[in-house]
Each structure stands twice: as structure tokens, then as C-alpha cells.
Amino acid sequence: MYHSITEVQRSITEVQHSITEVQRAITEVQRAITEVQRANTGLRQVITEVYRSMTGVWLLLLG
């Protein structure tokens, strides 16, 4: 099957554009992962604080 140089160049341009879009999507996913990790860290801190508070309450009740 024969393709003109222009068609091949157009296909290459389309592929490059697709690669750029994929790279942008990867960047967005990486940002989202970072946000989830931050939220996870915050949640862990909240759980730790709640656990400490509950431990204090139990010590008061049992003391």
C-alpha cells in the first residue's frame, strides 16, 4: 500500500499529538496521586488523634 510523504507526515504529526495528550494525562494522574497521598497522610493524623483521645477517655473512665 502506497502512502504519499504528506500522508506519512500527517500521521506522524497525529501520533506526536496523541503522545502529548497521553503525557498530559499522565501528569494529571500523578497530580491526583499526590493529592490522594496528602489526604491519606491527613486522615492518618486524624485517626491517630482520635485514637489518642479515646485512649485518654478510657484511662479517665477506668482510673
CSV table of N, CA and C in Angstrom, one decimal:
chain,number,residue,atom,x,y,z
A,1,MET,N,0.8,-1.2,0.0
A,1,MET,CA,0.0,0.0,0.0
A,1,MET,C,0.9,1.2,0.0
A,2,TYR,N,0.6,2.1,-0.9
A,2,TYR,CA,1.5,3.3,-1.0
A,2,TYR,C,0.8,4.5,-0.3
A,3,HIS,N,1.7,5.3,0.4
A,3,HIS,CA,1.2,6.5,1.1
A,3,HIS,C,2.2,7.6,0.6
A,4,SER,N,1.6,8.7,0.4
A,4,SER,CA,2.4,9.9,0.0
A,4,SER,C,3.2,10.4,1.2
A,5,ILE,N,4.3,11.1,1.0
A,5,ILE,CA,5.1,11.7,2.0
A,5,ILE,C,4.2,12.6,2.9
A,6,THR,N,3.3,13.3,2.3
A,6,THR,CA,2.4,14.2,3.0
A,6,THR,C,1.5,13.4,4.0
A,7,GLU,N,1.0,12.3,3.5
A,7,GLU,CA,0.1,11.5,4.4
A,7,GLU,C,0.9,10.9,5.6
A,8,VAL,N,2.2,10.5,5.3
A,8,VAL,CA,3.0,9.9,6.4
A,8,VAL,C,3.3,11.0,7.4
A,9,GLN,N,3.7,12.2,6.9
A,9,GLN,CA,4.0,13.3,7.8
A,9,GLN,C,2.8,13.7,8.6
A,10,ARG,N,1.6,13.7,8.0
A,10,ARG,CA,0.3,13.9,8.8
A,10,ARG,C,0.1,12.9,9.9
A,11,SER,N,0.4,11.6,9.5
A,11,SER,CA,0.2,10.6,10.5
A,11,SER,C,1.2,10.7,11.7
A,12,ILE,N,2.4,11.1,11.3
A,12,ILE,CA,3.5,11.3,12.4
A,12,ILE,C,3.0,12.5,13.3
A,13,THR,N,2.5,13.5,12.7
A,13,THR,CA,2.0,14.7,13.5
A,13,THR,C,0.9,14.3,14.4
A,14,GLU,N,0.0,13.4,13.9
A,14,GLU,CA,-1.1,13.0,14.7
A,14,GLU,C,-0.6,12.1,15.9
A,15,VAL,N,0.3,11.3,15.6
A,15,VAL,CA,0.9,10.4,16.6
A,15,VAL,C,1.6,11.3,17.7
A,16,GLN,N,2.3,12.3,17.3
A,16,GLN,CA,3.0,13.2,18.2
A,16,GLN,C,2.0,13.9,19.1
A,17,HIS,N,0.9,14.3,18.5
A,17,HIS,CA,-0.2,15.0,19.2
A,17,HIS,C,-0.8,14.0,20.3
A,18,SER,N,-1.0,12.8,19.9
A,18,SER,CA,-1.5,11.8,20.8
A,18,SER,C,-0.6,11.5,21.9
A,19,ILE,N,0.7,11.5,21.6
A,19,ILE,CA,1.7,11.3,22.7
A,19,ILE,C,1.7,12.4,23.7
A,20,THR,N,1.6,13.6,23.2
A,20,THR,CA,1.5,14.8,24.0
A,20,THR,C,0.2,14.7,24.9
A,21,GLU,N,-0.9,14.3,24.4
A,21,GLU,CA,-2.1,14.2,25.2
A,21,GLU,C,-1.9,13.1,26.3
A,22,VAL,N,-1.3,12.0,25.9
A,22,VAL,CA,-1.0,11.0,26.9
A,22,VAL,C,-0.1,11.5,28.0
A,23,GLN,N,0.9,12.2,27.6
A,23,GLN,CA,1.8,12.8,28.6
A,23,GLN,C,1.1,13.7,29.6
A,24,ARG,N,0.2,14.6,29.0
A,24,ARG,CA,-0.6,15.4,29.9
A,24,ARG,C,-1.5,14.7,30.8
A,25,ALA,N,-2.1,13.6,30.3
A,25,ALA,CA,-3.0,12.7,31.2
A,25,ALA,C,-2.2,12.1,32.3
A,26,ILE,N,-1.0,11.6,32.0
A,26,ILE,CA,-0.1,11.1,33.0
A,26,ILE,C,0.2,12.1,34.1
A,27,THR,N,0.5,13.3,33.6
A,27,THR,CA,0.8,14.4,34.6
A,27,THR,C,-0.4,14.6,35.5
A,28,GLU,N,-1.6,14.6,34.9
A,28,GLU,CA,-2.8,14.8,35.7
A,28,GLU,C,-3.0,13.7,36.7
A,29,VAL,N,-2.7,12.5,36.3
A,29,VAL,CA,-2.8,11.3,37.2
A,29,VAL,C,-1.8,11.4,38.3
A,30,GLN,N,-0.6,11.8,38.0
A,30,GLN,CA,0.4,12.0,39.0
A,30,GLN,C,0.0,13.0,40.0
A,31,ARG,N,-0.6,14.1,39.6
A,31,ARG,CA,-1.1,15.2,40.5
A,31,ARG,C,-2.1,14.6,41.4
A,32,ALA,N,-3.0,13.8,40.8
A,32,ALA,CA,-4.1,13.2,41.6
A,32,ALA,C,-3.6,12.3,42.6
A,33,ILE,N,-2.6,11.5,42.3
A,33,ILE,CA,-2.0,10.6,43.2
A,33,ILE,C,-1.3,11.3,44.4
A,34,THR,N,-0.7,12.4,44.1
A,34,THR,CA,-0.1,13.3,45.1
A,34,THR,C,-1.1,13.8,46.0
A,35,GLU,N,-2.3,14.3,45.5
A,35,GLU,CA,-3.4,14.8,46.3
A,35,GLU,C,-3.9,13.7,47.2
A,36,VAL,N,-4.1,12.5,46.7
A,36,VAL,CA,-4.6,11.4,47.5
A,36,VAL,C,-3.6,11.0,48.6
A,37,GLN,N,-2.3,11.0,48.3
A,37,GLN,CA,-1.3,10.7,49.3
A,37,GLN,C,-1.4,11.8,50.4
A,38,ARG,N,-1.5,13.1,50.0
A,38,ARG,CA,-1.6,14.1,51.1
A,38,ARG,C,-2.9,13.9,51.9
A,39,ALA,N,-4.0,13.6,51.3
A,39,ALA,CA,-5.2,13.4,52.0
A,39,ALA,C,-5.1,12.2,53.0
A,40,ASN,N,-4.4,11.1,52.5
A,40,ASN,CA,-4.2,9.9,53.2
A,40,ASN,C,-3.4,10.2,54.5
A,41,THR,N,-2.3,11.1,54.3
A,41,THR,CA,-1.5,11.5,55.4
A,41,THR,C,-2.3,12.2,56.5
A,42,GLY,N,-3.1,13.2,56.0
A,42,GLY,CA,-4.0,13.9,56.9
A,42,GLY,C,-5.0,13.0,57.6
A,43,LEU,N,-5.6,12.1,56.9
A,43,LEU,CA,-6.5,11.2,57.5
A,43,LEU,C,-5.8,10.3,58.6
A,44,ARG,N,-4.6,9.9,58.3
A,44,ARG,CA,-3.8,9.1,59.3
A,44,ARG,C,-3.6,9.9,60.5
A,45,GLN,N,-3.3,11.2,60.4
A,45,GLN,CA,-3.1,12.0,61.5
A,45,GLN,C,-4.4,12.2,62.4
A,46,VAL,N,-5.5,12.4,61.6
A,46,VAL,CA,-6.8,12.5,62.3
A,46,VAL,C,-7.1,11.2,63.1
A,47,ILE,N,-6.9,10.1,62.5
A,47,ILE,CA,-7.2,8.8,63.1
A,47,ILE,C,-6.3,8.6,64.4
A,48,THR,N,-5.0,9.0,64.2
A,48,THR,CA,-4.1,8.9,65.4
A,48,THR,C,-4.6,9.8,66.5
A,49,GLU,N,-5.0,11.0,66.2
A,49,GLU,CA,-5.5,11.9,67.2
A,49,GLU,C,-6.8,11.4,67.9
A,50,VAL,N,-7.7,10.8,67.1
A,50,VAL,CA,-8.9,10.3,67.7
A,50,VAL,C,-8.6,9.1,68.6
A,51,TYR,N,-7.6,8.3,68.1
A,51,TYR,CA,-7.2,7.1,69.0
A,51,TYR,C,-6.6,7.6,70.3
A,52,ARG,N,-5.8,8.6,70.2
A,52,ARG,CA,-5.2,9.2,71.5
A,52,ARG,C,-6.3,9.7,72.4
A,53,SER,N,-7.2,10.4,71.8
A,53,SER,CA,-8.3,11.0,72.6
A,53,SER,C,-9.1,9.9,73.3
A,54,MET,N,-9.4,8.8,72.5
A,54,MET,CA,-10.2,7.7,73.0
A,54,MET,C,-9.4,7.0,74.1
A,55,THR,N,-8.1,6.9,74.0
A,55,THR,CA,-7.3,6.3,75.0
A,55,THR,C,-7.3,7.1,76.3
A,56,GLY,N,-7.3,8.4,76.1
A,56,GLY,CA,-7.4,9.3,77.3
A,56,GLY,C,-8.7,9.1,78.0
A,57,VAL,N,-9.8,9.0,77.2
A,57,VAL,CA,-11.1,8.9,77.8
A,57,VAL,C,-11.2,7.6,78.6
A,58,TRP,N,-10.7,6.5,78.0
A,58,TRP,CA,-10.7,5.2,78.6
A,58,TRP,C,-9.9,5.2,79.9
A,59,LEU,N,-8.8,5.9,79.9
A,59,LEU,CA,-7.9,6.0,81.1
A,59,LEU,C,-8.7,6.7,82.2
A,60,LEU,N,-9.4,7.8,81.8
A,60,LEU,CA,-10.2,8.5,82.8
A,60,LEU,C,-11.3,7.7,83.4
A,61,LEU,N,-12.0,6.9,82.5
A,61,LEU,CA,-13.1,6.1,82.9
A,61,LEU,C,-12.6,5.0,83.8
A,62,LEU,N,-11.5,4.4,83.5
A,62,LEU,CA,-11.0,3.2,84.2
A,62,LEU,C,-10.2,3.6,85.5
A,63,GLY,N,-9.7,4.9,85.4
A,63,GLY,CA,-8.9,5.4,86.5
A,63,GLY,C,-9.7,5.6,87.8
